[in-house]
Structures are given as structure tokens and as C-alpha cells.
PDB file of C-alpha atoms and ligand atoms in Angstrom:
ATOM      1  CA  UNK A   1     -24.645  38.915  49.233  1.00 91.00           C
ATOM      2  CA  UNK A   2     -24.912  40.879  45.960  1.00 96.00           C
ATOM      3  CA  UNK A   3     -27.631  43.490  45.803  1.00 98.00           C
ATOM      4  CA  UNK A   4     -30.878  41.919  44.543  1.00 98.00           C
ATOM      5  CA  UNK A   5     -32.777  42.576  41.340  1.00 98.00           C
ATOM      6  CA  UNK A   6     -36.510  43.115  41.782  1.00 98.00           C
ATOM      7  CA  UNK A   7     -38.550  41.990  38.787  1.00 98.00           C
ATOM      8  CA  UNK A   8     -42.284  42.621  38.494  1.00 98.00           C
ATOM      9  CA  UNK A   9     -44.376  40.815  35.927  1.00 98.00           C
ATOM     10  CA  UNK A  10     -47.608  42.666  35.185  1.00 97.00           C
ATOM     11  CA  UNK A  11     -51.002  41.080  35.579  1.00 96.00           C
ATOM     12  CA  UNK A  12     -51.494  42.190  31.978  1.00 95.00           C
ATOM     13  CA  UNK A  13     -48.865  39.614  30.931  1.00 98.00           C
ATOM     14  CA  UNK A  14     -49.732  36.503  32.933  1.00 98.00           C
ATOM     15  CA  UNK A  15     -53.536  36.848  32.852  1.00 98.00           C
ATOM     16  CA  UNK A  16     -56.194  37.815  30.346  1.00 97.00           C
ATOM     17  CA  UNK A  17     -57.046  41.167  31.871  1.00 92.00           C
ATOM     18  CA  UNK A  18     -60.006  41.758  29.569  1.00 91.00           C
ATOM     19  CA  UNK A  19     -61.740  38.714  31.070  1.00 92.00           C
ATOM     20  CA  UNK A  20     -64.502  39.382  33.644  1.00 90.00           C
ATOM     21  CA  UNK A  21     -63.604  36.132  35.409  1.00 93.00           C
ATOM     22  CA  UNK A  22     -60.075  35.106  36.482  1.00 96.00           C
ATOM     23  CA  UNK A  23     -58.238  33.721  33.462  1.00 97.00           C
ATOM     24  CA  UNK A  24     -54.538  32.811  33.553  1.00 98.00           C
ATOM     25  CA  UNK A  25     -52.233  32.492  30.551  1.00 98.00           C
ATOM     26  CA  UNK A  26     -50.354  29.264  31.420  1.00 98.00           C
ATOM     27  CA  UNK A  27     -48.224  29.305  28.256  1.00 98.00           C
ATOM     28  CA  UNK A  28     -46.879  32.761  29.087  1.00 98.00           C
ATOM     29  CA  UNK A  29     -46.316  31.867  32.747  1.00 98.00           C
ATOM     30  CA  UNK A  30     -44.295  28.848  31.607  1.00 98.00           C
ATOM     31  CA  UNK A  31     -42.250  30.922  29.146  1.00 98.00           C
ATOM     32  CA  UNK A  32     -41.386  33.485  31.817  1.00 98.00           C
ATOM     33  CA  UNK A  33     -40.467  30.752  34.311  1.00 98.00           C
ATOM     34  CA  UNK A  34     -38.093  29.219  31.756  1.00 98.00           C
ATOM     35  CA  UNK A  35     -36.501  32.603  31.002  1.00 98.00           C
ATOM     36  CA  UNK A  36     -35.933  33.197  34.719  1.00 98.00           C
ATOM     37  CA  UNK A  37     -34.488  29.685  35.085  1.00 98.00           C
ATOM     38  CA  UNK A  38     -32.128  30.169  32.145  1.00 97.00           C
ATOM     39  CA  UNK A  39     -30.853  33.616  33.080  1.00 94.00           C
ATOM     40  CA  UNK A  40     -27.241  33.829  34.147  1.00 87.00           C
ATOM     41  CA  UNK A  41     -27.191  36.654  36.678  1.00 91.00           C
ATOM     42  CA  UNK A  42     -25.218  36.627  39.886  1.00 93.00           C
ATOM     43  CA  UNK A  43     -27.716  38.838  41.732  1.00 97.00           C
ATOM     44  CA  UNK A  44     -30.364  37.355  44.013  1.00 98.00           C
ATOM     45  CA  UNK A  45     -33.817  37.755  42.478  1.00 98.00           C
ATOM     46  CA  UNK A  46     -37.065  38.946  44.058  1.00 98.00           C
ATOM     47  CA  UNK A  47     -40.132  38.370  41.893  1.00 98.00           C
ATOM     48  CA  UNK A  48     -43.412  40.262  42.218  1.00 98.00           C
ATOM     49  CA  UNK A  49     -46.396  39.650  39.977  1.00 98.00           C
ATOM     50  CA  UNK A  50     -49.581  41.575  39.403  1.00 97.00           C
ATOM     51  CA  UNK A  51     -53.084  40.290  40.017  1.00 96.00           C
ATOM     52  CA  UNK A  52     -54.620  40.960  36.600  1.00 95.00           C
ATOM     53  CA  UNK A  53     -58.066  39.420  36.204  1.00 96.00           C
ATOM     54  CA  UNK A  54     -57.535  37.460  39.474  1.00 97.00           C
ATOM     55  CA  UNK A  55     -57.700  40.647  41.518  1.00 94.00           C
ATOM     56  CA  UNK A  56     -59.037  43.698  39.790  1.00 88.00           C
ATOM     57  CA  UNK A  57     -62.483  42.375  38.844  1.00 89.00           C
ATOM     58  CA  UNK A  58     -63.169  41.021  42.366  1.00 93.00           C
ATOM     59  CA  UNK A  59     -61.878  44.211  43.963  1.00 91.00           C
ATOM     60  CA  UNK A  60     -64.266  46.169  41.791  1.00 90.00           C
ATOM     61  CA  UNK A  61     -67.197  43.816  42.403  1.00 93.00           C
ATOM     62  CA  UNK A  62     -66.826  44.087  46.202  1.00 95.00           C
ATOM     63  CA  UNK A  63     -65.911  47.827  46.037  1.00 94.00           C
ATOM     64  CA  UNK A  64     -62.800  47.105  48.093  1.00 93.00           C
ATOM     65  CA  UNK A  65     -61.339  50.578  47.489  1.00 89.00           C
ATOM     66  CA  UNK A  66     -64.430  52.153  49.089  1.00 91.00           C
ATOM     67  CA  UNK A  67     -65.565  49.865  51.895  1.00 94.00           C
ATOM     68  CA  UNK A  68     -64.496  47.052  54.171  1.00 97.00           C
ATOM     69  CA  UNK A  69     -66.022  43.788  53.000  1.00 97.00           C
ATOM     70  CA  UNK A  70     -64.938  40.583  54.723  1.00 97.00           C
ATOM     71  CA  UNK A  71     -66.207  38.295  51.963  1.00 97.00           C
ATOM     72  CA  UNK A  72     -64.575  40.433  49.290  1.00 97.00           C
ATOM     73  CA  UNK A  73     -61.307  40.413  51.217  1.00 97.00           C
ATOM     74  CA  UNK A  74     -61.354  36.630  51.555  1.00 98.00           C
ATOM     75  CA  UNK A  75     -62.387  35.919  47.977  1.00 97.00           C
ATOM     76  CA  UNK A  76     -59.879  38.365  46.472  1.00 97.00           C
ATOM     77  CA  UNK A  77     -57.010  36.922  48.499  1.00 98.00           C
ATOM     78  CA  UNK A  78     -58.013  33.339  47.585  1.00 98.00           C
ATOM     79  CA  UNK A  79     -58.090  34.333  43.949  1.00 98.00           C
ATOM     80  CA  UNK A  80     -54.687  36.087  43.801  1.00 98.00           C
ATOM     81  CA  UNK A  81     -53.194  33.288  45.875  1.00 98.00           C
ATOM     82  CA  UNK A  82     -54.288  30.761  43.261  1.00 98.00           C
ATOM     83  CA  UNK A  83     -52.544  32.807  40.549  1.00 98.00           C
ATOM     84  CA  UNK A  84     -49.418  32.992  42.724  1.00 98.00           C
ATOM     85  CA  UNK A  85     -49.476  29.202  43.115  1.00 98.00           C
ATOM     86  CA  UNK A  86     -49.515  28.818  39.313  1.00 98.00           C
ATOM     87  CA  UNK A  87     -46.518  31.137  38.977  1.00 99.00           C
ATOM     88  CA  UNK A  88     -44.559  29.424  41.771  1.00 99.00           C
ATOM     89  CA  UNK A  89     -45.383  25.952  40.397  1.00 98.00           C
ATOM     90  CA  UNK A  90     -44.168  26.954  36.924  1.00 98.00           C
ATOM     91  CA  UNK A  91     -40.947  28.378  38.372  1.00 98.00           C
ATOM     92  CA  UNK A  92     -40.257  25.266  40.450  1.00 98.00           C
ATOM     93  CA  UNK A  93     -40.966  23.022  37.429  1.00 98.00           C
ATOM     94  CA  UNK A  94     -38.476  25.086  35.427  1.00 98.00           C
ATOM     95  CA  UNK A  95     -35.845  24.565  38.136  1.00 98.00           C
ATOM     96  CA  UNK A  96     -36.109  27.895  39.998  1.00 98.00           C
ATOM     97  CA  UNK A  97     -36.060  27.499  43.823  1.00 98.00           C
ATOM     98  CA  UNK A  98     -39.153  29.702  44.254  1.00 98.00           C
ATOM     99  CA  UNK A  99     -41.287  30.210  47.358  1.00 98.00           C
ATOM    100  CA  UNK A 100     -44.545  32.155  47.755  1.00 98.00           C
ATOM    101  CA  UNK A 101     -44.641  35.265  49.967  1.00 98.00           C
ATOM    102  CA  UNK A 102     -48.183  36.549  50.486  1.00 98.00           C
ATOM    103  CA  UNK A 103     -48.242  40.278  51.300  1.00 98.00           C
ATOM    104  CA  UNK A 104     -51.521  39.841  53.265  1.00 98.00           C
ATOM    105  CA  UNK A 105     -49.557  37.863  55.844  1.00 98.00           C
ATOM    106  CA  UNK A 106     -46.574  40.179  56.239  1.00 98.00           C
ATOM    107  CA  UNK A 107     -47.611  43.748  55.336  1.00 98.00           C
ATOM    108  CA  UNK A 108     -49.633  46.361  57.218  1.00 98.00           C
ATOM    109  CA  UNK A 109     -51.208  49.355  55.506  1.00 98.00           C
ATOM    110  CA  UNK A 110     -52.227  52.815  56.662  1.00 98.00           C
ATOM    111  CA  UNK A 111     -54.614  54.625  54.307  1.00 96.00           C
ATOM    112  CA  UNK A 112     -53.618  52.283  51.506  1.00 95.00           C
ATOM    113  CA  UNK A 113     -49.848  52.744  51.901  1.00 97.00           C
ATOM    114  CA  UNK A 114     -47.472  50.147  53.404  1.00 98.00           C
ATOM    115  CA  UNK A 115     -46.696  51.247  56.963  1.00 98.00           C
ATOM    116  CA  UNK A 116     -44.811  48.101  57.903  1.00 98.00           C
ATOM    117  CA  UNK A 117     -43.690  44.912  56.200  1.00 98.00           C
ATOM    118  CA  UNK A 118     -41.814  41.929  57.595  1.00 98.00           C
ATOM    119  CA  UNK A 119     -38.917  41.439  55.195  1.00 98.00           C
ATOM    120  CA  UNK A 120     -36.601  39.302  57.350  1.00 98.00           C
ATOM    121  CA  UNK A 121     -37.896  36.062  55.736  1.00 98.00           C
ATOM    122  CA  UNK A 122     -37.262  37.542  52.268  1.00 98.00           C
ATOM    123  CA  UNK A 123     -33.708  38.461  53.270  1.00 98.00           C
ATOM    124  CA  UNK A 124     -33.046  34.961  54.583  1.00 98.00           C
ATOM    125  CA  UNK A 125     -34.520  33.368  51.449  1.00 98.00           C
ATOM    126  CA  UNK A 126     -32.165  35.431  49.268  1.00 98.00           C
ATOM    127  CA  UNK A 127     -29.273  34.546  51.545  1.00 97.00           C
ATOM    128  CA  UNK A 128     -30.037  30.849  50.917  1.00 97.00           C
ATOM    129  CA  UNK A 129     -30.376  31.214  47.146  1.00 97.00           C
ATOM    130  CA  UNK A 130     -34.171  31.034  47.142  1.00 98.00           C
ATOM    131  CA  UNK A 131     -36.442  33.213  44.989  1.00 98.00           C
ATOM    132  CA  UNK A 132     -39.343  34.829  46.893  1.00 98.00           C
ATOM    133  CA  UNK A 133     -42.437  35.431  44.768  1.00 99.00           C
ATOM    134  CA  UNK A 134     -44.699  38.238  46.018  1.00 99.00           C
ATOM    135  CA  UNK A 135     -47.855  39.503  44.362  1.00 98.00           C
ATOM    136  CA  UNK A 136     -50.542  42.148  44.270  1.00 97.00           C
ATOM    137  CA  UNK A 137     -52.845  41.309  47.178  1.00 98.00           C
ATOM    138  CA  UNK A 138     -55.310  42.638  49.699  1.00 98.00           C
ATOM    139  CA  UNK A 139     -53.894  43.648  53.093  1.00 98.00           C
ATOM    140  CA  UNK A 140     -55.106  44.835  56.479  1.00 98.00           C
ATOM    141  CA  UNK A 141     -55.194  48.620  56.941  1.00 98.00           C
ATOM    142  CA  UNK A 142     -55.106  50.357  60.337  1.00 98.00           C
ATOM    143  CA  UNK A 143     -57.495  53.076  59.127  1.00 97.00           C
ATOM    144  CA  UNK A 144     -59.697  51.326  56.564  1.00 96.00           C
ATOM    145  CA  UNK A 145     -59.815  47.751  57.806  1.00 97.00           C
ATOM    146  CA  UNK A 146     -58.380  46.448  54.568  1.00 97.00           C
ATOM    147  CA  UNK A 147     -57.298  47.762  51.204  1.00 96.00           C
ATOM    148  CA  UNK A 148     -55.731  46.669  47.966  1.00 95.00           C
ATOM    149  CA  UNK A 149     -51.961  46.393  47.944  1.00 96.00           C
ATOM    150  CA  UNK A 150     -50.685  46.788  44.422  1.00 95.00           C
ATOM    151  CA  UNK A 151     -47.596  45.005  43.151  1.00 96.00           C
ATOM    152  CA  UNK A 152     -46.545  48.453  41.920  1.00 95.00           C
ATOM    153  CA  UNK A 153     -46.370  49.648  45.539  1.00 96.00           C
ATOM    154  CA  UNK A 154     -44.676  46.482  46.822  1.00 98.00           C
ATOM    155  CA  UNK A 155     -41.827  46.786  44.290  1.00 98.00           C
ATOM    156  CA  UNK A 156     -40.306  50.119  45.420  1.00 98.00           C
ATOM    157  CA  UNK A 157     -40.890  49.315  49.095  1.00 98.00           C
ATOM    158  CA  UNK A 158     -39.073  45.991  48.915  1.00 98.00           C
ATOM    159  CA  UNK A 159     -36.392  47.360  46.570  1.00 98.00           C
ATOM    160  CA  UNK A 160     -35.531  50.118  49.014  1.00 98.00           C
ATOM    161  CA  UNK A 161     -35.616  47.928  52.097  1.00 98.00           C
ATOM    162  CA  UNK A 162     -33.491  45.218  50.488  1.00 98.00           C
ATOM    163  CA  UNK A 163     -31.082  47.687  48.840  1.00 98.00           C
ATOM    164  CA  UNK A 164     -31.879  46.514  45.314  1.00 98.00           C
ATOM    165  CA  UNK A 165     -29.405  47.075  42.493  1.00 98.00           C
ATOM    166  CA  UNK A 166     -32.120  47.649  39.905  1.00 98.00           C
ATOM    167  CA  UNK A 167     -35.777  47.055  39.145  1.00 98.00           C
ATOM    168  CA  UNK A 168     -37.573  45.666  36.114  1.00 98.00           C
ATOM    169  CA  UNK A 169     -41.263  46.230  35.428  1.00 98.00           C
ATOM    170  CA  UNK A 170     -42.512  43.922  32.697  1.00 98.00           C
ATOM    171  CA  UNK A 171     -45.799  45.253  31.350  1.00 97.00           C
ATOM    172  CA  UNK A 172     -47.757  44.945  28.111  1.00 96.00           C
ATOM    173  CA  UNK A 173     -46.321  48.051  26.468  1.00 96.00           C
ATOM    174  CA  UNK A 174     -42.888  49.287  25.368  1.00 96.00           C
ATOM    175  CA  UNK A 175     -42.296  51.483  28.437  1.00 97.00           C
ATOM    176  CA  UNK A 176     -43.686  54.985  28.871  1.00 97.00           C
ATOM    177  CA  UNK A 177     -45.065  56.495  25.667  1.00 97.00           C
ATOM    178  CA  UNK A 178     -45.533  60.167  24.742  1.00 95.00           C
ATOM    179  CA  UNK A 179     -48.605  61.766  23.127  1.00 93.00           C
ATOM    180  CA  UNK A 180     -47.575  60.375  19.729  1.00 95.00           C
ATOM    181  CA  UNK A 181     -47.140  56.846  21.031  1.00 95.00           C
ATOM    182  CA  UNK A 182     -43.343  57.109  20.887  1.00 97.00           C
ATOM    183  CA  UNK A 183     -41.227  55.500  23.584  1.00 97.00           C
ATOM    184  CA  UNK A 184     -39.662  57.911  26.105  1.00 98.00           C
ATOM    185  CA  UNK A 185     -36.218  56.362  26.777  1.00 98.00           C
ATOM    186  CA  UNK A 186     -35.446  58.060  30.105  1.00 98.00           C
ATOM    187  CA  UNK A 187     -37.572  59.644  32.846  1.00 98.00           C
ATOM    188  CA  UNK A 188     -36.079  61.455  35.853  1.00 98.00           C
ATOM    189  CA  UNK A 189     -37.684  63.359  38.757  1.00 97.00           C
ATOM    190  CA  UNK A 190     -36.738  66.551  36.851  1.00 97.00           C
ATOM    191  CA  UNK A 191     -38.491  65.536  33.606  1.00 97.00           C
ATOM    192  CA  UNK A 192     -41.482  63.736  35.138  1.00 97.00           C
ATOM    193  CA  UNK A 193     -43.644  66.838  35.589  1.00 95.00           C
ATOM    194  CA  UNK A 194     -43.419  67.617  31.882  1.00 95.00           C
ATOM    195  CA  UNK A 195     -44.293  64.041  30.908  1.00 95.00           C
ATOM    196  CA  UNK A 196     -47.013  63.103  33.376  1.00 94.00           C
ATOM    197  CA  UNK A 197     -49.771  64.655  31.270  1.00 94.00           C
ATOM    198  CA  UNK A 198     -49.195  61.917  28.659  1.00 94.00           C
ATOM    199  CA  UNK A 199     -49.460  59.100  31.159  1.00 95.00           C
ATOM    200  CA  UNK A 200     -52.782  57.556  32.057  1.00 88.00           C
ATOM    201  CA  UNK A 201     -54.247  54.650  33.947  1.00 81.00           C
ATOM    202  CA  UNK A 202     -54.810  51.200  32.539  1.00 76.00           C
ATOM    203  CA  UNK A 203     -56.690  50.270  29.378  1.00 73.00           C
ATOM    204  CA  UNK A 204     -58.221  47.347  31.319  1.00 76.00           C
ATOM    205  CA  UNK A 205     -59.872  47.011  34.707  1.00 70.00           C
ATOM    206  CA  UNK A 206     -57.001  48.004  36.983  1.00 73.00           C
ATOM    207  CA  UNK A 207     -57.854  49.503  40.346  1.00 73.00           C
ATOM    208  CA  UNK A 208     -54.281  50.433  41.216  1.00 78.00           C
ATOM    209  CA  UNK A 209     -53.315  53.199  38.811  1.00 83.00           C
ATOM    210  CA  UNK A 210     -52.034  51.642  35.566  1.00 89.00           C
ATOM    211  CA  UNK A 211     -48.941  53.238  34.033  1.00 95.00           C
ATOM    212  CA  UNK A 212     -49.179  56.518  35.958  1.00 95.00           C
ATOM    213  CA  UNK A 213     -49.245  54.599  39.252  1.00 92.00           C
ATOM    214  CA  UNK A 214     -46.057  52.752  38.315  1.00 94.00           C
ATOM    215  CA  UNK A 215     -44.129  55.782  37.091  1.00 96.00           C
ATOM    216  CA  UNK A 216     -45.071  57.886  40.132  1.00 95.00           C
ATOM    217  CA  UNK A 217     -43.823  55.217  42.539  1.00 94.00           C
ATOM    218  CA  UNK A 218     -40.588  54.630  40.626  1.00 97.00           C
ATOM    219  CA  UNK A 219     -39.713  58.294  40.032  1.00 97.00           C
ATOM    220  CA  UNK A 220     -40.113  58.911  43.759  1.00 97.00           C
ATOM    221  CA  UNK A 221     -37.905  55.909  44.540  1.00 97.00           C
ATOM    222  CA  UNK A 222     -35.185  57.017  42.084  1.00 98.00           C
ATOM    223  CA  UNK A 223     -35.143  60.507  43.611  1.00 97.00           C
ATOM    224  CA  UNK A 224     -35.069  59.184  47.156  1.00 96.00           C
ATOM    225  CA  UNK A 225     -32.651  56.264  46.917  1.00 97.00           C
ATOM    226  CA  UNK A 226     -31.018  56.382  43.471  1.00 98.00           C
ATOM    227  CA  UNK A 227     -32.388  52.929  42.553  1.00 98.00           C
ATOM    228  CA  UNK A 228     -33.252  52.876  38.847  1.00 98.00           C
ATOM    229  CA  UNK A 229     -36.059  50.980  37.151  1.00 98.00           C
ATOM    230  CA  UNK A 230     -36.735  49.821  33.646  1.00 98.00           C
ATOM    231  CA  UNK A 231     -40.313  49.511  32.373  1.00 98.00           C
ATOM    232  CA  UNK A 232     -40.360  47.158  29.396  1.00 98.00           C
ATOM    233  CA  UNK A 233     -42.648  45.059  27.224  1.00 98.00           C
ATOM    234  CA  UNK A 234     -42.664  41.568  28.739  1.00 98.00           C
ATOM    235  CA  UNK A 235     -45.090  40.103  26.199  1.00 97.00           C
ATOM    236  CA  UNK A 236     -42.377  39.172  23.687  1.00 94.00           C
ATOM    237  CA  UNK A 237     -40.413  35.931  23.997  1.00 97.00           C
ATOM    238  CA  UNK A 238     -36.910  36.621  25.312  1.00 98.00           C
ATOM    239  CA  UNK A 239     -37.820  39.941  26.953  1.00 98.00           C
ATOM    240  CA  UNK A 240     -37.252  38.722  30.519  1.00 98.00           C
ATOM    241  CA  UNK A 241     -33.891  37.260  29.523  1.00 98.00           C
ATOM    242  CA  UNK A 242     -32.901  40.532  27.864  1.00 98.00           C
ATOM    243  CA  UNK A 243     -33.885  42.580  30.913  1.00 98.00           C
ATOM    244  CA  UNK A 244     -31.978  40.298  33.282  1.00 98.00           C
ATOM    245  CA  UNK A 245     -28.899  40.560  31.050  1.00 97.00           C
ATOM    246  CA  UNK A 246     -29.057  44.335  31.431  1.00 97.00           C
ATOM    247  CA  UNK A 247     -30.058  45.296  27.893  1.00 97.00           C
ATOM    248  CA  UNK A 248     -31.343  48.776  27.063  1.00 97.00           C
ATOM    249  CA  UNK A 249     -35.076  48.500  26.416  1.00 98.00           C
ATOM    250  CA  UNK A 250     -38.334  50.309  27.191  1.00 98.00           C
ATOM    251  CA  UNK A 251     -38.053  53.261  29.570  1.00 98.00           C
ATOM    252  CA  UNK A 252     -35.361  53.799  32.190  1.00 98.00           C
ATOM    253  CA  UNK A 253     -36.417  55.704  35.298  1.00 98.00           C
ATOM    254  CA  UNK A 254     -33.418  57.106  37.121  1.00 98.00           C
ATOM    255  CA  UNK A 255     -32.318  59.914  39.443  1.00 98.00           C
ATOM    256  CA  UNK A 256     -31.506  63.362  38.073  1.00 96.00           C
ATOM    257  CA  UNK A 257     -28.194  63.596  36.216  1.00 88.00           C
TER     258      UNK A 257
HETATM  259  N1  ADP B 301     -48.195  57.218  28.446  1.00 60.40           N
HETATM  260  C1  ADP B 301     -48.380  55.892  28.595  1.00 60.40           C
HETATM  261  N2  ADP B 301     -47.386  55.048  28.251  1.00 60.40           N
HETATM  262  C2  ADP B 301     -47.546  53.702  28.396  1.00 60.40           C
HETATM  263  N3  ADP B 301     -48.691  53.113  28.877  1.00 60.40           N
HETATM  264  C3  ADP B 301     -49.720  53.899  29.221  1.00 60.40           C
HETATM  265  C4  ADP B 301     -49.599  55.321  29.121  1.00 60.40           C
HETATM  266  N4  ADP B 301     -50.779  55.856  29.539  1.00 60.40           N
HETATM  267  C5  ADP B 301     -51.574  54.816  29.902  1.00 60.40           C
HETATM  268  N5  ADP B 301     -50.967  53.638  29.717  1.00 60.40           N
HETATM  269  C6  ADP B 301     -51.588  52.334  29.973  1.00 60.40           C
HETATM  270  O1  ADP B 301     -50.966  51.675  31.063  1.00 60.40           O
HETATM  271  C7  ADP B 301     -51.030  50.261  30.809  1.00 60.40           C
HETATM  272  C8  ADP B 301     -50.073  49.503  31.702  1.00 60.40           C
HETATM  273  O2  ADP B 301     -50.575  49.498  33.035  1.00 60.40           O
HETATM  274  P1  ADP B 301     -51.431  48.259  33.589  1.00 60.40           P
HETATM  275  O3  ADP B 301     -52.598  47.984  32.683  1.00 60.40           O
HETATM  276  O4  ADP B 301     -51.712  48.530  35.017  1.00 60.40           O
HETATM  277  O5  ADP B 301     -50.403  47.050  33.392  1.00 60.40           O
HETATM  278  P2  ADP B 301     -49.871  45.935  34.406  1.00 60.40           P
HETATM  279  O6  ADP B 301     -50.863  44.812  34.329  1.00 60.40           O
HETATM  280  O7  ADP B 301     -48.550  45.581  33.810  1.00 60.40           O
HETATM  281  O8  ADP B 301     -49.775  46.552  35.784  1.00 60.40           O
HETATM  282  C9  ADP B 301     -50.709  50.186  29.331  1.00 60.40           C
HETATM  283  O9  ADP B 301     -51.147  48.981  28.735  1.00 60.40           O
HETATM  284  C10 ADP B 301     -51.458  51.400  28.765  1.00 60.40           C
HETATM  285  O10 ADP B 301     -52.764  51.038  28.383  1.00 60.40           O
HETATM  286 MG1   MG B 302     -51.446  47.410  36.887  1.00 60.40          MG
END
């Protein structure tokens, strides 16, 4: 089996993140599904999507980062699961053999970090030409009871465990920007310390760290395993196709030269 590509679609792309109630963007979900269906790549594909307004507002309402709340846990999972069903349905309608994988059911956390995740089903799906679709979720935590599991944490974990060839992070911005709003084409573990002061959280309700959260995870992964990631603007038509074809776009995060 070829090494897989891990592609994350931000909650900022498939939902209206400024909405206080869950609001999906079905037109965008359909466009992305069609781009995935039409891509001609020989690598197996693992998809991960963010929770956007299906997760972050509920997590905030029930203070899930601060306390265990059974009702909040249940309602947040039900909400992100409904978004995942929309994404999977759109993919299947477009001809992609997609299946849902809910992190709540296969991942264990310790102090908010994945301590264990069952990836054998994902491996077997890839082996059979299927496309697993994971998502930002809530998950059980051996110290805290439960916590939020961000898609941005799932991506490097799965990429490393499955020996991914490369990673794509489709967000609502043209990669990592500097203090003048200019795109930074390449970030490495060696340059990250000088750049991190320009990188902030999210402009919307996002309880999992926004851009800084992503870059931190991916810089660490590049340093540790050599797997590179590209953060790109997935809001434009054709962007997913271009990423899958291997075009230079957004910001490349890679190991030191
Ligand atoms: N230096 C930076 N470069 C790019 N984005 C940044 C930077 N600092 C903060 N951000 C914010 O991070 C956001 C992307 O993170 P987030 O809202 O969590 O998106 P997603 O839904 O894709 O996870 C951008 O829209 C931007 O508002
Ligand atoms: Mg986010």
C-alpha cells in the first residue's frame, strides 16, 4: 500500500463559525466532496474535518475544557456526529467510498492528549480502498473524565501512526501569515521560534488553539518524523484538487534542511 495522504478540512470551511448555533455550509461540503472524488492520486486518503460551529459553541457553553459534564459531552458528540454524517453523505453521493470514524469511540486521552487510539480499522479501510472520515470530537480522558479532541491533534497522531506521505490542512486563510499579513512559505523547527510571535488563535470561537495550535502540532511532527504538512486556503474552488495534485500553495511545514 502507498503511504497515505492525510487531509484536514477546517471547521471554518464547512461550517459558519460565526454562528452561535450549528450551521453547516452544504454547498461547500458538496464542492469539497466533488474535488476529492475527481482527484487522481494513487495514495490512500484519510480525511479529518473540524467541528466549527457544531463543536466549539457547545464546548464553550458546557465549559468542557474546565469540567466534566455528561450532558455537554453527549450533546457535543451528537452535534459533531451530525456534521460528520453530512460530510460522509456528500462524499458517498460524489462517488467516494467514505466511512465515518468517530474518535470518541476509538481514542483515549490523558490530560487532553491522545494516549491511545485504535487505528487497525483505519488501516484495513485504506487497504480496501475506503476513505475513513474522522473529525474533531469529544473523547474520554483518564484524568479529566472527558475532554475535547481537536482535529488538529488527530491529524499528526494518525499521520505518524499510519506513516503518512504528507499532510494537508485546509483552513480559511492562505497559510501562516507574518506581522504584515504576508504568507510565510516555509516553516521549520529551526525557524518556528522566530515566527511564533506572529501566530495567534482563531478569529472565531475555537477552543482548540486556532492557527498556533495547528503549527505547533505540525512543527513537532516534522521534527520528529520528517512528515511535512501544507496549510492552505481551502475556501477557493479547486483548492483541494490543487493540494492533492501536489501544487505549491500556502505554507509548507517541514523538517530542518
Ligand atoms: N499568523 C497567522 N497566520 C494565519 N492565521 C492566523 C495567524 N494568527 C491567527 N490566525 C487565525 O487562525 C485562524 C485559523 O484557525 P481556525 O480558526 O482554528 O481555523 P480552522 O477552522 O481551519 O481550524 C485564521 O482564520 C486566523 O484568524
Ligand atoms: Mg480550529
